[in-house]
XYZ file of N, CA, C and O in Angstrom:
504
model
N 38.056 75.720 141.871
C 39.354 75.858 141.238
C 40.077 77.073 141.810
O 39.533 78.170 141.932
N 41.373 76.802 142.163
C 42.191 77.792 142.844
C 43.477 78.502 141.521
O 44.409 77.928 140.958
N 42.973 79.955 141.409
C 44.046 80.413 140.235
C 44.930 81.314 141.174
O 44.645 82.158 142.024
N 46.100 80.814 140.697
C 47.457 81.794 141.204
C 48.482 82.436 140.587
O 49.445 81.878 140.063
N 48.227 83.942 140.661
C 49.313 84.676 139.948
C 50.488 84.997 140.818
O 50.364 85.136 142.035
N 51.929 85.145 140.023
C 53.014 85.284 140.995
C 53.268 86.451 139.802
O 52.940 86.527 138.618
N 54.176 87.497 140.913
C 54.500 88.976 140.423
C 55.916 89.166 141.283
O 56.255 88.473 142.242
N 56.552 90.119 140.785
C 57.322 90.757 141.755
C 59.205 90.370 140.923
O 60.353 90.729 141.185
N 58.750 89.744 140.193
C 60.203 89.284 139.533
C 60.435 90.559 138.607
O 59.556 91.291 138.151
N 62.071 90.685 138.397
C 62.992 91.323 137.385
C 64.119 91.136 136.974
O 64.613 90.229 136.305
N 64.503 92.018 137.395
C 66.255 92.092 136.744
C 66.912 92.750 137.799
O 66.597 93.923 137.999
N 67.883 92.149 138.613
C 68.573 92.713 139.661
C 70.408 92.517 139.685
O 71.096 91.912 138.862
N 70.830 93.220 140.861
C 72.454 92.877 140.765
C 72.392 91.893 141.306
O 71.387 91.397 141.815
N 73.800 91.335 141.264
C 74.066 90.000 142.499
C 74.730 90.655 143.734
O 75.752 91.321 143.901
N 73.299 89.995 144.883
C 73.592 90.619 146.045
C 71.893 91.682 146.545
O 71.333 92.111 147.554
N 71.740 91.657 145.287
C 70.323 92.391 145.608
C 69.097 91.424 146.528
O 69.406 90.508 147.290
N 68.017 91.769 146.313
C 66.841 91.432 146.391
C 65.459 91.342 145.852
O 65.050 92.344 145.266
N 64.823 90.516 145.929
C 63.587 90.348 145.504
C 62.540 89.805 146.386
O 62.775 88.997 147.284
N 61.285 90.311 146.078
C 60.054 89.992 146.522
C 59.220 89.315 146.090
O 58.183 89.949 145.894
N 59.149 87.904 145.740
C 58.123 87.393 145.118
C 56.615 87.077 145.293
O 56.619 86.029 145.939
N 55.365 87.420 145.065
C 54.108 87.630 145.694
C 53.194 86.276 144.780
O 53.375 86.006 143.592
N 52.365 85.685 145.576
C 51.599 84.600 144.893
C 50.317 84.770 145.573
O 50.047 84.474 146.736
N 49.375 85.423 144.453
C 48.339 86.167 144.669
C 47.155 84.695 144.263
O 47.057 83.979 143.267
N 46.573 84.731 145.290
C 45.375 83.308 145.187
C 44.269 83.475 144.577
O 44.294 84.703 144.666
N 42.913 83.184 143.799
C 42.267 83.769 143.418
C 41.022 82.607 143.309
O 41.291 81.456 142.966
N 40.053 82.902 143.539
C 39.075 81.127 143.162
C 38.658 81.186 144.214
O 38.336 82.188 144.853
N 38.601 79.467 144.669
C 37.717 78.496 145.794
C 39.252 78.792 146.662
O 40.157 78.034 146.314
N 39.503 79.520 147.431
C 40.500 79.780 148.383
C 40.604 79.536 149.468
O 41.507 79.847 150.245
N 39.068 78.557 149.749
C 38.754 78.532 151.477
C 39.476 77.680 152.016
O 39.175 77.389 153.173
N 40.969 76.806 151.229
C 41.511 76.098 151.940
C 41.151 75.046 152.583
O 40.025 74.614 152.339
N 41.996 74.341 153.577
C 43.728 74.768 153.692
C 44.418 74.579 152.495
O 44.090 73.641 151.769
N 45.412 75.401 152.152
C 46.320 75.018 151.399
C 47.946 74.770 151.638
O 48.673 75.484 152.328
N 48.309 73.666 150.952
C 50.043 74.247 151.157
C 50.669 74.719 150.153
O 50.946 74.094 149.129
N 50.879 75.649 150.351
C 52.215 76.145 148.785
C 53.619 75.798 148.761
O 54.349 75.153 149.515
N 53.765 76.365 147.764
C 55.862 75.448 147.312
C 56.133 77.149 146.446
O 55.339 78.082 146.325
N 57.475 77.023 145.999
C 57.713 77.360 144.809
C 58.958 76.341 144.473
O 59.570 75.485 145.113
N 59.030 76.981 142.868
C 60.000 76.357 142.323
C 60.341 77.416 140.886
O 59.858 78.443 140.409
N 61.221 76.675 140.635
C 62.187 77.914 139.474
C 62.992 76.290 138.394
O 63.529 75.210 138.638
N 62.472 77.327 136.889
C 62.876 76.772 136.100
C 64.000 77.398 135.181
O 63.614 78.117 134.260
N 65.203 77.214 135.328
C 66.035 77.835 134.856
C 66.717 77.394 133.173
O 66.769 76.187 132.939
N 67.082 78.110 132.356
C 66.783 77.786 131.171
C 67.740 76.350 130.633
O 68.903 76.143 130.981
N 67.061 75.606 129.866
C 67.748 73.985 129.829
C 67.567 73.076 130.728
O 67.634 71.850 130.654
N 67.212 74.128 132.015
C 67.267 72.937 133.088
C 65.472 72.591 133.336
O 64.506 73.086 132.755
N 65.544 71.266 134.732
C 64.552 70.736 134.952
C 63.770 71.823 135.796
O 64.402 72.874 135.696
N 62.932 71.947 136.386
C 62.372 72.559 137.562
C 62.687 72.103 138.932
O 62.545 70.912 139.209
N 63.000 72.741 139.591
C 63.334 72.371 140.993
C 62.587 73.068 141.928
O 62.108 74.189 141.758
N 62.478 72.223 143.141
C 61.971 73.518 144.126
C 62.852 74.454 144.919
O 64.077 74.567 144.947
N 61.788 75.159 145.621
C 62.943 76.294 146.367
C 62.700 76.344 147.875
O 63.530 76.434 148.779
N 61.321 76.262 147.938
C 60.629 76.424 148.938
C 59.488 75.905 149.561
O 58.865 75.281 148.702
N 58.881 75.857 150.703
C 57.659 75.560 150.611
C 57.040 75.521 152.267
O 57.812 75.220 153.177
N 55.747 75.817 152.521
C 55.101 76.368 153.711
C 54.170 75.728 153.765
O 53.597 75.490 152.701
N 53.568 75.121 155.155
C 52.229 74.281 155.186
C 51.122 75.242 155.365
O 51.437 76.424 155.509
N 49.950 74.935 155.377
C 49.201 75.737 155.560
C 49.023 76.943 156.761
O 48.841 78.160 156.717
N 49.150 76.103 157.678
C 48.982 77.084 159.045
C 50.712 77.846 158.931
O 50.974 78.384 160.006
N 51.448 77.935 158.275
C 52.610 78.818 158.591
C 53.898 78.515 159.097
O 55.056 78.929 159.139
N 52.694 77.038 159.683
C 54.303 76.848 161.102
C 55.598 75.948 160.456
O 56.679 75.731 161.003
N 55.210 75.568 159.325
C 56.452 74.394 158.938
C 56.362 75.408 156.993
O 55.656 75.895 156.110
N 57.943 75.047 157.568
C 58.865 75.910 156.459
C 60.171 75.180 155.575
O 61.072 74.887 156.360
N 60.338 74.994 154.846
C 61.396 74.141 154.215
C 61.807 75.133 152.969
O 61.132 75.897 152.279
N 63.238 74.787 152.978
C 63.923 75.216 151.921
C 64.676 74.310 150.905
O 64.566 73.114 151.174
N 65.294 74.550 149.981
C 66.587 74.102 149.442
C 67.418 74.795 149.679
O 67.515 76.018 149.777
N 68.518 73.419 149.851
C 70.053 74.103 150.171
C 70.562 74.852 149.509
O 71.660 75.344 149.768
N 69.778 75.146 148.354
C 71.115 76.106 147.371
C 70.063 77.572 147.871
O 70.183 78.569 147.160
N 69.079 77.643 149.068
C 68.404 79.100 149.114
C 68.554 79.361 150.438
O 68.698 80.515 150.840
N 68.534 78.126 151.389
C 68.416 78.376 152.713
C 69.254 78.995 152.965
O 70.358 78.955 152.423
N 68.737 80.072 154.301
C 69.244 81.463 154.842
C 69.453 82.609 153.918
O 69.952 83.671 154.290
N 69.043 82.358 152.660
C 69.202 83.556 151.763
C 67.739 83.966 151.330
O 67.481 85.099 150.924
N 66.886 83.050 151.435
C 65.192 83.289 151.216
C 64.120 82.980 152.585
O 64.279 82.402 153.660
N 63.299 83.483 152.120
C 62.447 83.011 153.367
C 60.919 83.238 152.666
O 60.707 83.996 151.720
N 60.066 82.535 153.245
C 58.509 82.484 152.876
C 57.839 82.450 153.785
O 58.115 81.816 154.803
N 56.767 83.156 153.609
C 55.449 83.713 154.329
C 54.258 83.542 153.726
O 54.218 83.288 152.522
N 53.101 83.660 154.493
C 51.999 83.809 154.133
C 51.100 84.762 154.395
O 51.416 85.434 155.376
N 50.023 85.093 153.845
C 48.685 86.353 154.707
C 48.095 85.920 154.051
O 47.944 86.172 152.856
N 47.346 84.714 155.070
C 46.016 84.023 154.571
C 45.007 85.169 154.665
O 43.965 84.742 154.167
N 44.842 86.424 155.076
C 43.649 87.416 154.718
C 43.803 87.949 153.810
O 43.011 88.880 153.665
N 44.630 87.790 152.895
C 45.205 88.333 151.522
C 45.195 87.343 150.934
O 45.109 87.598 149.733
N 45.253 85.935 151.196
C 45.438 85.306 150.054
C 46.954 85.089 149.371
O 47.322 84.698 148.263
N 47.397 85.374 150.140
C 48.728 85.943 149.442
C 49.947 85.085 150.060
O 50.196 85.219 151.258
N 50.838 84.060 149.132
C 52.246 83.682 149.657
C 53.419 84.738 149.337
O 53.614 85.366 148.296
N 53.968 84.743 150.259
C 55.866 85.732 149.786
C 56.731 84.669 149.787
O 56.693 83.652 150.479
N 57.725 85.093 148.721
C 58.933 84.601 148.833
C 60.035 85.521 148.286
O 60.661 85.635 147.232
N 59.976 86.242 149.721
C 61.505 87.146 149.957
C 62.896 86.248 149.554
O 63.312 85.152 149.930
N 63.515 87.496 148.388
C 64.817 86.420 148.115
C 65.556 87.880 148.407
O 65.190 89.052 148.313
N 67.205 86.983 148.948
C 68.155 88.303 149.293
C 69.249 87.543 149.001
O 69.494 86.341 148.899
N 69.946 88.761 148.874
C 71.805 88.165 148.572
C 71.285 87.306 147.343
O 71.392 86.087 147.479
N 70.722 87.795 146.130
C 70.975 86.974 144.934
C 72.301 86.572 144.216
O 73.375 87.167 144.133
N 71.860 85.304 143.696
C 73.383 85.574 143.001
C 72.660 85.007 141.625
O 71.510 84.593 141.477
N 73.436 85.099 140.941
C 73.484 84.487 139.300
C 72.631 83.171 138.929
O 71.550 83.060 138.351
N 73.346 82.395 139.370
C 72.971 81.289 139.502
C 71.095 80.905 140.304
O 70.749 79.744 140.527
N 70.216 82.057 140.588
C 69.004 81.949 140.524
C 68.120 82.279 139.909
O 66.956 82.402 140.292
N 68.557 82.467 138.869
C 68.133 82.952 137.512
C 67.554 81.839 137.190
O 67.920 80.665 137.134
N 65.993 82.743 136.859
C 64.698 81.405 136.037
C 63.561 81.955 136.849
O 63.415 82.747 137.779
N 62.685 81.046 135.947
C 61.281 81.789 136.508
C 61.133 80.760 137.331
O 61.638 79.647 137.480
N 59.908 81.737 138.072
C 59.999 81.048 139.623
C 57.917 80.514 139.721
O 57.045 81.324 139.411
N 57.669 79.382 140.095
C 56.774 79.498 139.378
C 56.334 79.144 141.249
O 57.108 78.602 142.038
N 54.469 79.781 141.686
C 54.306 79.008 143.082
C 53.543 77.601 142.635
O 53.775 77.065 141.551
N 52.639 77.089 143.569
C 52.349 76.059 143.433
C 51.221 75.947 144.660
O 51.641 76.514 145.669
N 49.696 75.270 144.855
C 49.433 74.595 145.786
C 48.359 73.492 145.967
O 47.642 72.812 145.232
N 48.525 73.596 146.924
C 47.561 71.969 147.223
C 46.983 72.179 148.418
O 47.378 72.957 149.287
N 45.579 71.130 148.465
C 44.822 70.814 149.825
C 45.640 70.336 150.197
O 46.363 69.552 149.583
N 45.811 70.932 152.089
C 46.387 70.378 153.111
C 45.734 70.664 154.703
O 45.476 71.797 155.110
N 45.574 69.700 155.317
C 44.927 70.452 156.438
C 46.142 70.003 157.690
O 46.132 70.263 158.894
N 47.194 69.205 156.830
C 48.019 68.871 158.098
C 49.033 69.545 158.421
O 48.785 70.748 158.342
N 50.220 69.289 158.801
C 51.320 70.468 158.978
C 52.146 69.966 158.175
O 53.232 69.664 158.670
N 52.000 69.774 157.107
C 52.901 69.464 156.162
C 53.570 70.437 155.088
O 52.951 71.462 154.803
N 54.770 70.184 154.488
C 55.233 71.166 153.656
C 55.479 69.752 152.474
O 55.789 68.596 152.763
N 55.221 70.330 151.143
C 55.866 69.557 149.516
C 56.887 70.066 149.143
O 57.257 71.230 149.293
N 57.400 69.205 148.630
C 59.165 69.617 147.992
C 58.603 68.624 146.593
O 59.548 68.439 145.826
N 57.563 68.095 146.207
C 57.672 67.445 145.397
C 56.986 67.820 144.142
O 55.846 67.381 144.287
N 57.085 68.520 142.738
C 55.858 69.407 142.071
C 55.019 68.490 141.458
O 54.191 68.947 140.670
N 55.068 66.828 141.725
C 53.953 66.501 141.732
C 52.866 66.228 142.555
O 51.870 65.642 142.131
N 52.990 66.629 143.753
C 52.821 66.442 144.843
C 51.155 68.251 145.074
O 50.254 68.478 145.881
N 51.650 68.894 143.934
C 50.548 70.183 143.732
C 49.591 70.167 142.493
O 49.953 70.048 141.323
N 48.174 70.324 142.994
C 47.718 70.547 141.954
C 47.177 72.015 141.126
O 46.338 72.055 140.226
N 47.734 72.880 141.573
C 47.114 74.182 140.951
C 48.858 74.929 140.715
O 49.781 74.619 141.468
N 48.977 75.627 139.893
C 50.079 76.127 139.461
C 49.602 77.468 138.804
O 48.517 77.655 138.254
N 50.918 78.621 139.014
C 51.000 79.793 138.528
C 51.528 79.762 137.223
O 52.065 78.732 136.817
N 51.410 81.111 136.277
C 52.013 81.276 135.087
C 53.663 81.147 135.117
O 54.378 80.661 134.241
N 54.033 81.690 136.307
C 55.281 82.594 136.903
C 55.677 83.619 136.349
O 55.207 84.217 135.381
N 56.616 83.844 137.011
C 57.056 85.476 136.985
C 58.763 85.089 137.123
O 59.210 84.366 138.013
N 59.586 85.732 136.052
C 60.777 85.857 135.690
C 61.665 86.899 136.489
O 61.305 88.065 136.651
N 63.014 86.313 137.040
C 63.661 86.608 137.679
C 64.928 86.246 137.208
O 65.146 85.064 136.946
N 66.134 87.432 137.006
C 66.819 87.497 136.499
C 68.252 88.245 137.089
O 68.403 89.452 136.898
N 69.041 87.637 137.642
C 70.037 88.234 138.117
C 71.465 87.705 137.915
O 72.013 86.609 138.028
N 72.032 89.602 137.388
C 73.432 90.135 136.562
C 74.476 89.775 137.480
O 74.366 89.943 138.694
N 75.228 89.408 137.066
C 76.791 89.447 137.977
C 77.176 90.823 137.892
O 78.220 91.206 138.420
């Protein structure tokens, strides 16, 4: 069983930045692919992001692309999801997500993962 905590969320201006960290913990020996996604209040969950295992394939949503970006340090265990130029409208918790993958694939789909974080709340002021 793979447990994942995500950290790094707050309260920022619009225009700021954030660092979001998805700390792996368990049977980690992989491969995995991760996602995130953000649930904003009333609304459904959507995704935001998402990285195949080896690094090389990267996908966004249009409402983030060129304003976020995601990484990995598989010797850490560890996914990022650098957010910049926030605006308002990304407000919600942001939750990661992953799954066995050994191919070069990326998920956009959150049923598509089976291990999920608590998340971590992110909140940004006009």
């Amino acid at each position: 069983q793979v447990q994942l905590v995500e950290s790094g969320g707050g309260l920022v201006q619009a225009g700021g930045s954030l660092r979001l960290t998805c700390a792996a913990s368990g049977r980690t020996s992989g491969p995995y692919a991760v996602g995130w996604f953000r649930q904003a209040p009333g609304k459904e969950r959507e995704f935001v992001a998402a990285i195949s295992w080896n690094g090389r394939i990267t996908q966004f949503a249009d409402s983030v692309r060129n304003r976020f970006t995601i990484s990995r340090d598989d010797a850490k265990n560890t996914v990022f999801l650098q957010m910049n130029n926030l605006k308002p409208e990304d407000t919600a918790v942001y939750y990661c997500a992953a799954r066995m993958s050994s191919g070069g694939y990326y998920y956009a789909g959150d049923y598509e993962y089976d291990h999920w974080g608590q998340g971590t709340r992110v909140t940004v002021s006009a």
